[in-house]
Short mmCIF file of C-alpha atoms in Angstrom, two decimals:
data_model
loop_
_atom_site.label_atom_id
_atom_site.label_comp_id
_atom_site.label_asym_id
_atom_site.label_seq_id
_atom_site.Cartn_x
_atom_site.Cartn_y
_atom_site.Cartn_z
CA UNK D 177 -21.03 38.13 -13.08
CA UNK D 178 -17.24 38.50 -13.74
CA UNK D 179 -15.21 37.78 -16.77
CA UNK D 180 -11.96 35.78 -17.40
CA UNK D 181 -10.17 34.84 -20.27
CA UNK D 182 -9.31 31.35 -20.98
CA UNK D 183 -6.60 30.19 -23.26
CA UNK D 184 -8.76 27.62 -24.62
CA UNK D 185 -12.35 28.54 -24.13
CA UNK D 186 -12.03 32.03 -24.81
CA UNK D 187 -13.99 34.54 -23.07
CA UNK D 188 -15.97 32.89 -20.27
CA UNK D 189 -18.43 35.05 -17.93
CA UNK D 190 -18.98 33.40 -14.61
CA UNK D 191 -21.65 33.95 -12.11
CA UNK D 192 -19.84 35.62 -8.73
CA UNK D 193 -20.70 34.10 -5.16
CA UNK D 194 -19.96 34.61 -2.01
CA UNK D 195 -18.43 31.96 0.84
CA UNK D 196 -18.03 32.25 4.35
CA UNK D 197 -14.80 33.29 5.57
CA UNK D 198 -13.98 30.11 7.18
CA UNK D 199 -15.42 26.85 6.20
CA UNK D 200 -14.64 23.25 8.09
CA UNK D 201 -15.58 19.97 6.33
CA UNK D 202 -15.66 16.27 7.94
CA UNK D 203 -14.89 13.55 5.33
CA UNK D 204 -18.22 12.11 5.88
CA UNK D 205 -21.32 12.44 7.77
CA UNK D 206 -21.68 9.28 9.25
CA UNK D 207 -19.05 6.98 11.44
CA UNK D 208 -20.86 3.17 12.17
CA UNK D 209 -19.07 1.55 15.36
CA UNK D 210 -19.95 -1.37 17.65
CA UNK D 211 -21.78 -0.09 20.49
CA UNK D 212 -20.55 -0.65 23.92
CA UNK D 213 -17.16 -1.25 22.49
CA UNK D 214 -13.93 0.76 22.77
CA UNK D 215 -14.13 3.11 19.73
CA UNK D 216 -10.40 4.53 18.89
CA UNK D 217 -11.32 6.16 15.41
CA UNK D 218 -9.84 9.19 13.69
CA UNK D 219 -11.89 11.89 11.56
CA UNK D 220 -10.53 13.81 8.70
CA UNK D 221 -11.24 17.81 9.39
CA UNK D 222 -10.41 20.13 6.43
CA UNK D 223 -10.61 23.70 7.55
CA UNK D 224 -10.69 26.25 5.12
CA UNK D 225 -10.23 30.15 4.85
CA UNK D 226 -11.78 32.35 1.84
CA UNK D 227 -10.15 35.33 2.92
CA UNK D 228 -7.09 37.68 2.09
CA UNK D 229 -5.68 38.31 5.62
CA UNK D 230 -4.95 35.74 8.47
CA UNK D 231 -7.68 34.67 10.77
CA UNK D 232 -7.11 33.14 13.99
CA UNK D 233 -9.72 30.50 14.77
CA UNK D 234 -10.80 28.83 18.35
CA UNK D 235 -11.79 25.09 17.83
CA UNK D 236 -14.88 24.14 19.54
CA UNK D 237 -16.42 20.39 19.74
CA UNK D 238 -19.38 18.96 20.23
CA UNK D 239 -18.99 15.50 21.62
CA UNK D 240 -21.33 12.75 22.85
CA UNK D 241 -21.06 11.60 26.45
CA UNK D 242 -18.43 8.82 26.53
CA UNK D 243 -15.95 10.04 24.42
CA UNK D 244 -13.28 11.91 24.52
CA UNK D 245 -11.79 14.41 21.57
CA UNK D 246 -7.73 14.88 20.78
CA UNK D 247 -5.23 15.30 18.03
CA UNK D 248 -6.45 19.24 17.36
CA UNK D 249 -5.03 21.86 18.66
CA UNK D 250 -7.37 24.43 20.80
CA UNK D 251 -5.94 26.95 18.38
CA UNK D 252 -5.37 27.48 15.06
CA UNK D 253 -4.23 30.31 12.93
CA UNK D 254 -4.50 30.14 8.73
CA UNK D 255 -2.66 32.62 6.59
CA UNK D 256 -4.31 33.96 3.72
CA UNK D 257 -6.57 31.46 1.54
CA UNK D 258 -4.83 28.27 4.00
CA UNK D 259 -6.24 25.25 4.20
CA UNK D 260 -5.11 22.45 6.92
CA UNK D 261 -6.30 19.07 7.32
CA UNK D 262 -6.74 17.73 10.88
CA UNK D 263 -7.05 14.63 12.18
CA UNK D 264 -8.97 14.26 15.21
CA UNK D 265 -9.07 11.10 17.52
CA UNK D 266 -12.30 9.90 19.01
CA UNK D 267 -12.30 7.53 22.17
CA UNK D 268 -14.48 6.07 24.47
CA UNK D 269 -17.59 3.89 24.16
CA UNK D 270 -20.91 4.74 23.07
CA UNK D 271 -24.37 3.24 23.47
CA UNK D 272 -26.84 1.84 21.18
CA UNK D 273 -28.00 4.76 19.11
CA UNK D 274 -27.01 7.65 17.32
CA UNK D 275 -24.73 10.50 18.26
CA UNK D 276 -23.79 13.28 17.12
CA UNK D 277 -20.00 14.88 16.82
CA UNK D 278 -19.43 18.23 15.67
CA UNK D 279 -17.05 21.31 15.48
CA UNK D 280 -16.77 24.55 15.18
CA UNK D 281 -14.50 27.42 14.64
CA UNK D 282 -15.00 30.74 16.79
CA UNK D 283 -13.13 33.92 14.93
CA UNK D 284 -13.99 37.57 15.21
CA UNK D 285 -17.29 37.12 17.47
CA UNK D 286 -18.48 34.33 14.87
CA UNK D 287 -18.50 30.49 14.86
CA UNK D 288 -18.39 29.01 11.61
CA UNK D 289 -19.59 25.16 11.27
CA UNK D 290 -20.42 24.62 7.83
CA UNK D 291 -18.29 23.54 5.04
CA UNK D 292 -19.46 23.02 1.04
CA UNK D 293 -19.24 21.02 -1.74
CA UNK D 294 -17.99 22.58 -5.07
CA UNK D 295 -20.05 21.34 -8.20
CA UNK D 296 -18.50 23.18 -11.65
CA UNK D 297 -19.18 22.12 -15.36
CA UNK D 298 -18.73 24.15 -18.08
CA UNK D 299 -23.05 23.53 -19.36
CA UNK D 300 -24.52 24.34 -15.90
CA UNK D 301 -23.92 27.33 -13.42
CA UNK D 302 -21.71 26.01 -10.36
CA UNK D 303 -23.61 24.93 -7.71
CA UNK D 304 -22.18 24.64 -3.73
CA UNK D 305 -23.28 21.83 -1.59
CA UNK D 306 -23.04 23.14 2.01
CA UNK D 307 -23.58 21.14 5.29
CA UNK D 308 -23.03 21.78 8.23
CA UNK D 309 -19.42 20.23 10.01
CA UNK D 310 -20.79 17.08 12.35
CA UNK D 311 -21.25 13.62 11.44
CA UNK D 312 -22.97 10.93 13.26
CA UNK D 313 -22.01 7.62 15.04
CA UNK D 314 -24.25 4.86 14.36
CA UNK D 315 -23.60 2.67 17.44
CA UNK D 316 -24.84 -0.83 16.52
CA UNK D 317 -24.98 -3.59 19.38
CA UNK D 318 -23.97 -6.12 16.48
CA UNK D 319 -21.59 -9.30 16.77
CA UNK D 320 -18.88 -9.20 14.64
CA UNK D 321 -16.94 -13.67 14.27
CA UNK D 322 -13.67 -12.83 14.99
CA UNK D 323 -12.11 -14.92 12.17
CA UNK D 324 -14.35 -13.26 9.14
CA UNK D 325 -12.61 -11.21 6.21
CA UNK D 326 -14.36 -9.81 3.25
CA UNK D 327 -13.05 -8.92 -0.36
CA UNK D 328 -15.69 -6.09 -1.63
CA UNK D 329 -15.99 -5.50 -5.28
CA UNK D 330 -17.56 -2.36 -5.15
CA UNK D 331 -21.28 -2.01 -7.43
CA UNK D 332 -23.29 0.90 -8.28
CA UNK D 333 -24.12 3.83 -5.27
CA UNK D 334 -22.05 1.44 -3.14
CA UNK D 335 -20.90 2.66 0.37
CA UNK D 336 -21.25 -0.26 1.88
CA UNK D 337 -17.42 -1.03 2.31
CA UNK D 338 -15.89 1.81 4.91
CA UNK D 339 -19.19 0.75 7.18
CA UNK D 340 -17.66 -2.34 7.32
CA UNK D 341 -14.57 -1.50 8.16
CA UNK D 342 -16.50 0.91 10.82
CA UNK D 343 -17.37 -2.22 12.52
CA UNK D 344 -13.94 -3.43 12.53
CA UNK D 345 -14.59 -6.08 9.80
CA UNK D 346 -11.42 -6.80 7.50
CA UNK D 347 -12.46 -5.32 4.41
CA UNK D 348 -10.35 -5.18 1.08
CA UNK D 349 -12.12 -3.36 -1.72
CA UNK D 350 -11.26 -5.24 -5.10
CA UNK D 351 -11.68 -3.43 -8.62
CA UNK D 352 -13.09 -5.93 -11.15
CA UNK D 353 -9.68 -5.98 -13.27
CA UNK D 354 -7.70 -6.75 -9.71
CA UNK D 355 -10.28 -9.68 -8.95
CA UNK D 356 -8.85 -12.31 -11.02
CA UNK D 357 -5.14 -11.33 -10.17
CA UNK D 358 -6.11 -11.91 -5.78
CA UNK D 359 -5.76 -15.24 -4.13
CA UNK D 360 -9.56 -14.91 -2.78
CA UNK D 361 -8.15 -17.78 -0.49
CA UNK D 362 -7.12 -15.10 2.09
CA UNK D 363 -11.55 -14.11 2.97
CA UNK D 364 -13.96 -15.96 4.20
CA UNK D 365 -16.27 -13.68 2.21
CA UNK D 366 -16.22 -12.22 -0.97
CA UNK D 367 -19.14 -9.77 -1.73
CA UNK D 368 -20.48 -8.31 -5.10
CA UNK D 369 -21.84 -4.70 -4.89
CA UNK D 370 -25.56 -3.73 -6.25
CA UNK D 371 -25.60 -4.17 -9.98
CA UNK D 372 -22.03 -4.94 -10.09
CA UNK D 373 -22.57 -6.90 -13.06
CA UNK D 374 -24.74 -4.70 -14.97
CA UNK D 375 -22.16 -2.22 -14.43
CA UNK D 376 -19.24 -4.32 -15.57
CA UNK D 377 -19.46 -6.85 -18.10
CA UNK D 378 -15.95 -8.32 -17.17
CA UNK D 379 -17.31 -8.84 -13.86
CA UNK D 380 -19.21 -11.62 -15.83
CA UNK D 381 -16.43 -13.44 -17.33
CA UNK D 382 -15.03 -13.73 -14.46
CA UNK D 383 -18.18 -15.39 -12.20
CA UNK D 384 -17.81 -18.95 -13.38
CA UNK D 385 -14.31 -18.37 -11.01
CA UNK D 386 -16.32 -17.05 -8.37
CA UNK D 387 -18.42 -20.25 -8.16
CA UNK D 388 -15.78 -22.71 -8.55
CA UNK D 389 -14.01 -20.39 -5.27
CA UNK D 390 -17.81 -21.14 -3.44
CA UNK D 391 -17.57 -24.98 -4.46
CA UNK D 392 -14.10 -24.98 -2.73
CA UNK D 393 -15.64 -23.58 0.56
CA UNK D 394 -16.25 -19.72 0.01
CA UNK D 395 -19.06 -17.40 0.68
CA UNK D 396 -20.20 -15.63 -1.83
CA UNK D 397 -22.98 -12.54 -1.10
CA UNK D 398 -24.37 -11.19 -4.20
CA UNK D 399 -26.60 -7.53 -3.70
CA UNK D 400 -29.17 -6.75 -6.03
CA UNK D 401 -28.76 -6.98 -9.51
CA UNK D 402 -31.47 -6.28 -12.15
CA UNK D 403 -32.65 -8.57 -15.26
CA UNK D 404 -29.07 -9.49 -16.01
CA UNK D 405 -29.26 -12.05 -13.03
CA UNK D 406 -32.04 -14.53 -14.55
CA UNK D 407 -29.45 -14.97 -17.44
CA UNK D 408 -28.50 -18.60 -17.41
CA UNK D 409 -25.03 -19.38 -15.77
CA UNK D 410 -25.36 -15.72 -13.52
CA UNK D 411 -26.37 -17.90 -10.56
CA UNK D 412 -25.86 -21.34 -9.39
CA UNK D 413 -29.75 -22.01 -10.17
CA UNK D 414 -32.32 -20.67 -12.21
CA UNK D 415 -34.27 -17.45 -11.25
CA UNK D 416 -37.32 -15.56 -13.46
CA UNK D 417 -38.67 -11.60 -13.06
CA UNK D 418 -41.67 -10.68 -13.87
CA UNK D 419 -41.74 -7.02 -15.84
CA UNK D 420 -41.77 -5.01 -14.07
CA UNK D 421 -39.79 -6.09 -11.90
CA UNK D 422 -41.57 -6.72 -8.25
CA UNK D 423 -40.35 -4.15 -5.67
CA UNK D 424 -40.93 -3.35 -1.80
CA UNK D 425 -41.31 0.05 -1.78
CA UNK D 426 -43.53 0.77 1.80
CA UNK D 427 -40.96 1.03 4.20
CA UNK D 428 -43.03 -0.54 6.66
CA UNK D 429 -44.15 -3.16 4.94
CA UNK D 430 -44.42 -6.51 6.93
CA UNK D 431 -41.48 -8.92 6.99
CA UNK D 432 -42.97 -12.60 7.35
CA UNK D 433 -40.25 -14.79 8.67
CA UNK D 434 -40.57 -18.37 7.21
CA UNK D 435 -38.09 -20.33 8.67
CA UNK D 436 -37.19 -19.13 12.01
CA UNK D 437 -34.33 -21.58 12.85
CA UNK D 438 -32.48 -20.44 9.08
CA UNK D 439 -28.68 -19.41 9.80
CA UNK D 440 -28.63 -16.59 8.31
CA UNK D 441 -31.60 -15.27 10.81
CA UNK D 442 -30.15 -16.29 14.19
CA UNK D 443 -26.11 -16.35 13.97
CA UNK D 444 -24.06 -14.39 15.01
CA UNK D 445 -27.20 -11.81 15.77
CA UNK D 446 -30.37 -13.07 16.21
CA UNK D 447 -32.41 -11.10 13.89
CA UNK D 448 -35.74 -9.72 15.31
CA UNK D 449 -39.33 -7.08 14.60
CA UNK D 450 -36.76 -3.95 15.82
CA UNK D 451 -34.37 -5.12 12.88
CA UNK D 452 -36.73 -4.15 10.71
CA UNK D 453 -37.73 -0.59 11.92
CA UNK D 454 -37.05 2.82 10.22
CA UNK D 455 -35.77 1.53 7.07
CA UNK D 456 -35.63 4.25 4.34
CA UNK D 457 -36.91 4.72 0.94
CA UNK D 458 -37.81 0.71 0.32
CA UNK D 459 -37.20 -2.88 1.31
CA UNK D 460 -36.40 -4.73 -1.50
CA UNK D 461 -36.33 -4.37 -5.48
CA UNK D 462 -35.82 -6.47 -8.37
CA UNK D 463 -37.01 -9.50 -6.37
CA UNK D 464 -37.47 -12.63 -8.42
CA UNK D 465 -40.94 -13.90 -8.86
CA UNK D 466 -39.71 -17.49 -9.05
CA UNK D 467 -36.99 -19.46 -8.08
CA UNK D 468 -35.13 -23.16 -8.19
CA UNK D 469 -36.06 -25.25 -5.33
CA UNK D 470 -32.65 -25.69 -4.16
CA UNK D 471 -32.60 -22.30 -2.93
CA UNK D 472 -33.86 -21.48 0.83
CA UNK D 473 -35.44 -18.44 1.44
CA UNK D 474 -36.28 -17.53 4.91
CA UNK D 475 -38.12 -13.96 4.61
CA UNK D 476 -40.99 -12.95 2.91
CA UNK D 477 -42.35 -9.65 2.18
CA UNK D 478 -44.25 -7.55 -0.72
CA UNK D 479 -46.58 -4.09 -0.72
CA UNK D 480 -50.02 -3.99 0.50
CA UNK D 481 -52.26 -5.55 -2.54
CA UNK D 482 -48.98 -7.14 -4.18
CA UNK D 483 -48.82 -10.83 -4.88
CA UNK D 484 -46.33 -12.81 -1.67
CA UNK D 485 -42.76 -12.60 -2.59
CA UNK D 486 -40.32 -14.44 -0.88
CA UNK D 487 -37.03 -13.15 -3.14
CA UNK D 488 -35.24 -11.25 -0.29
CA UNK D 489 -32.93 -13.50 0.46
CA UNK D 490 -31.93 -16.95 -1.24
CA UNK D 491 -29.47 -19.29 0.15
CA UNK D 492 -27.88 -22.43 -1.10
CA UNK D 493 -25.04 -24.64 -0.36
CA UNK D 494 -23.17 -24.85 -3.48
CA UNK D 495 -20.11 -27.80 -3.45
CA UNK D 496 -18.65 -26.58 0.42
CA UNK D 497 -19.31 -23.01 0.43
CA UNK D 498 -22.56 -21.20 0.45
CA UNK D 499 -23.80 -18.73 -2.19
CA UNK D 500 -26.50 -15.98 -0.85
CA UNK D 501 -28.52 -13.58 -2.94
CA UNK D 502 -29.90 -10.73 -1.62
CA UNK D 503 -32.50 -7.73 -2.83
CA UNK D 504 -32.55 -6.10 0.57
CA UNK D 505 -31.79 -2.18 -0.23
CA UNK D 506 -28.48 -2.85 2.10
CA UNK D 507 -26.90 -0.41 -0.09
CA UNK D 508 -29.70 2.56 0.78
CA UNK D 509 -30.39 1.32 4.42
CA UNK D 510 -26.56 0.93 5.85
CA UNK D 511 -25.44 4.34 4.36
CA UNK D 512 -28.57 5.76 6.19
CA UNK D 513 -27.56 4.28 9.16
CA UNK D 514 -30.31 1.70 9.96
CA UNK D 515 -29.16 -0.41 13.15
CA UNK D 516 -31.14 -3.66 11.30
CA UNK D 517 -29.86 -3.62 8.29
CA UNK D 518 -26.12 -4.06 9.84
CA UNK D 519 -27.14 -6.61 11.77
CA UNK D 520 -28.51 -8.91 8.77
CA UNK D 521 -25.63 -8.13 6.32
CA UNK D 522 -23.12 -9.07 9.09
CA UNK D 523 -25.14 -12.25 9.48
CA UNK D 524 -25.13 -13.13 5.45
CA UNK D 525 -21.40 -12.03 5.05
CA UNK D 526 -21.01 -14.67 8.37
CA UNK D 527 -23.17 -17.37 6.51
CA UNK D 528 -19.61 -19.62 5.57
CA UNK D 529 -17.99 -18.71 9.04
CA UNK D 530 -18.09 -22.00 11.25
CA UNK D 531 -19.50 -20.90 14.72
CA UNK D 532 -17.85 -22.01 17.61
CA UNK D 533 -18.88 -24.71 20.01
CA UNK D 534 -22.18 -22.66 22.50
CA UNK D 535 -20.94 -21.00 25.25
CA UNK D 536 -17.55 -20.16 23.89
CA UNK D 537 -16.70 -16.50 23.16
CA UNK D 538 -15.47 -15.53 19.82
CA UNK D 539 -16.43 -12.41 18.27
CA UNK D 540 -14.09 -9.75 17.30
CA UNK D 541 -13.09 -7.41 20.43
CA UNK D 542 -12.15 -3.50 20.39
CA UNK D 543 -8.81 -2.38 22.43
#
């Protein structure tokens, strides 16, 4: 332990801990791109040193086959305490799958390739996160309509945005208080994050706008939300839950397709059994146990014993546009990198996007 004296909190004794020298951090640990598509992406690298003198540091990479590593130098020395952010370029093209990319820093007969996390309250001892400097790329063979463009307000554990933009989808990230002031004329899609509402009441003042912008020809893709959604006026139809709530929470639970020629299952992927492979965690939760009969639901699934559920997905037209609720765990499975579950939110986000005549090529294309 060591002691300090703060002006305000008075005498404060703190647990000591010890670092490594050098530490090197990636902003994230997991890239999605198209696969078989040029990839030109650049990686934040934040390399650290905890030490009093300078160290001189050789940079090493570990790079899948197919691409090709620049922007850092081979070099690089850091005074005293330093820290420098790099930004390294990735190119190439990658195949279906995932790969890893890494780096490392060789000083003194040591390579360091692990950076931390600092947690620090005043009520609980700090706590370091440390992982190790590599991310992966999630290659997805996915199909991307060239003309779509999304408006994201962001919901509750949401990182469903940058993997969108990862896939070289338009993406503009909205707060709730700058929805109201955006023309939403300028996306195809807008999309509300998981328990979005729940999480901001405002967000519900401001839904009757969102349906009148579907009635005029928008798409609107709604991720889970919990009881709040059954509340009259939430959605363009009725829906009930039963407490508690039904849930999918075997992985590998069956998925029943019931209408094999739906949209949403076909275009611009055609959604098949490997789609559905090595999800994480759960399928589904807070599904509806009933549901108007304007809605169309294509999937059904439920846990071994549980009563048929066919709340995954609903889909209705509503004036020109469509409106599509979903309670697919997109928001667990995409930051987990699950090829499938790219490949059906890409094909509900595309649900309003008018496909061109068969034959005729137009999907968004890397250069």
């Amino acid at each position: 332990m060591y002691r300090v004296a703060d002006p305000v909190m008075g005498e404060q004794w703190k647990p000591a801990g010890g670092v490594p020298p050098v530490t090197l951090e990636l902003d994230r640990g997991l890239e999605w791109v198209r696969a078989n598509a040029l990839i030109d992406r650049r990686v934040r690298l934040t390399v650290r040193s905890h030490t009093d003198r300078e160290r001189r540091l050789a940079l090493r990479f570990l790079k899948p086959a197919g691409v090709t590593v620049s922007g850092a130098p081979d070099t690089l020395v850091l005074a005293p305490r330093e820290v420098k952010e790099l930004f390294v370029r990735l190119r190439g093209t990658l195949a279906p799958g995932r790969h890893e990319f890494g780096v490392g820093a060789a000083s003194e007969r040591t390579v360091y390739s692990d950076g931390f996390r600092e947690i620090a309250y005043e009520h609980i001892r700090p706590i370091r996160l440390y992982r190790s400097s590599a991310l992966y790329l999630q290659a997805v063979p996915v199909t991307v309509p060239r003309t779509l463009t999304v408006a994201y307000v962001t919901g509750v554990s949401d990182a469903i945005a940058p993997a969108l933009r990862g896939i070289e989808i338009p993406t503009t990230v909205l707060t709730v208080e700058e929805l109201p002031l955006v023309d939403l004329a300028r996306y195809t899609t807008v999309v509300i994050g998981p328990r979005a509402y729940d999480a901001n009441p405002e967000l519900v003042t401001q839904n009757p706008r969102l349906l009148d912008w579907v009635r005029n020809g928008g798409t609107l893709v709604v991720q889970y939300g919990q009881f709040e959604m059954s509340r009259p006026g939430m959605m363009p139809y009725p829906i009930t839950h039963t407490r508690p709530a039904a849930r999918v929470t075997i992985e590998e639970a069956p998925v029943q397709v019931l209408d094999a020629t739906s949209r949403l299952l076909t275009w611009p992927n055609r959604i098949g059994a490997d789609d559905w492979r090595e999800w994480v965690q759960e399928r589904a939760l807070y599904m509806p146990s009933t549901f108007d009969a304007r809605y169309r639901a294509p999937l059904e699934l439920h846990d071994p014993g549980e009563p048929e559920n066919r709340g995954a997905i609903l889909e209705t037209t509503l004036g020109k546009g469509r409106y599509i609720y979903t309670t697919l765990s997109l928001f667990r499975q995409v930051p987990a990198g699950v090829p499938g579950s790219m490949r059906v939110l890409v094909n509900l986000l595309s649900a309003g996007v008018v496909a061109p005549p068969q034959g005729l090529y137009l999907v968004r294309v890397s250069y």
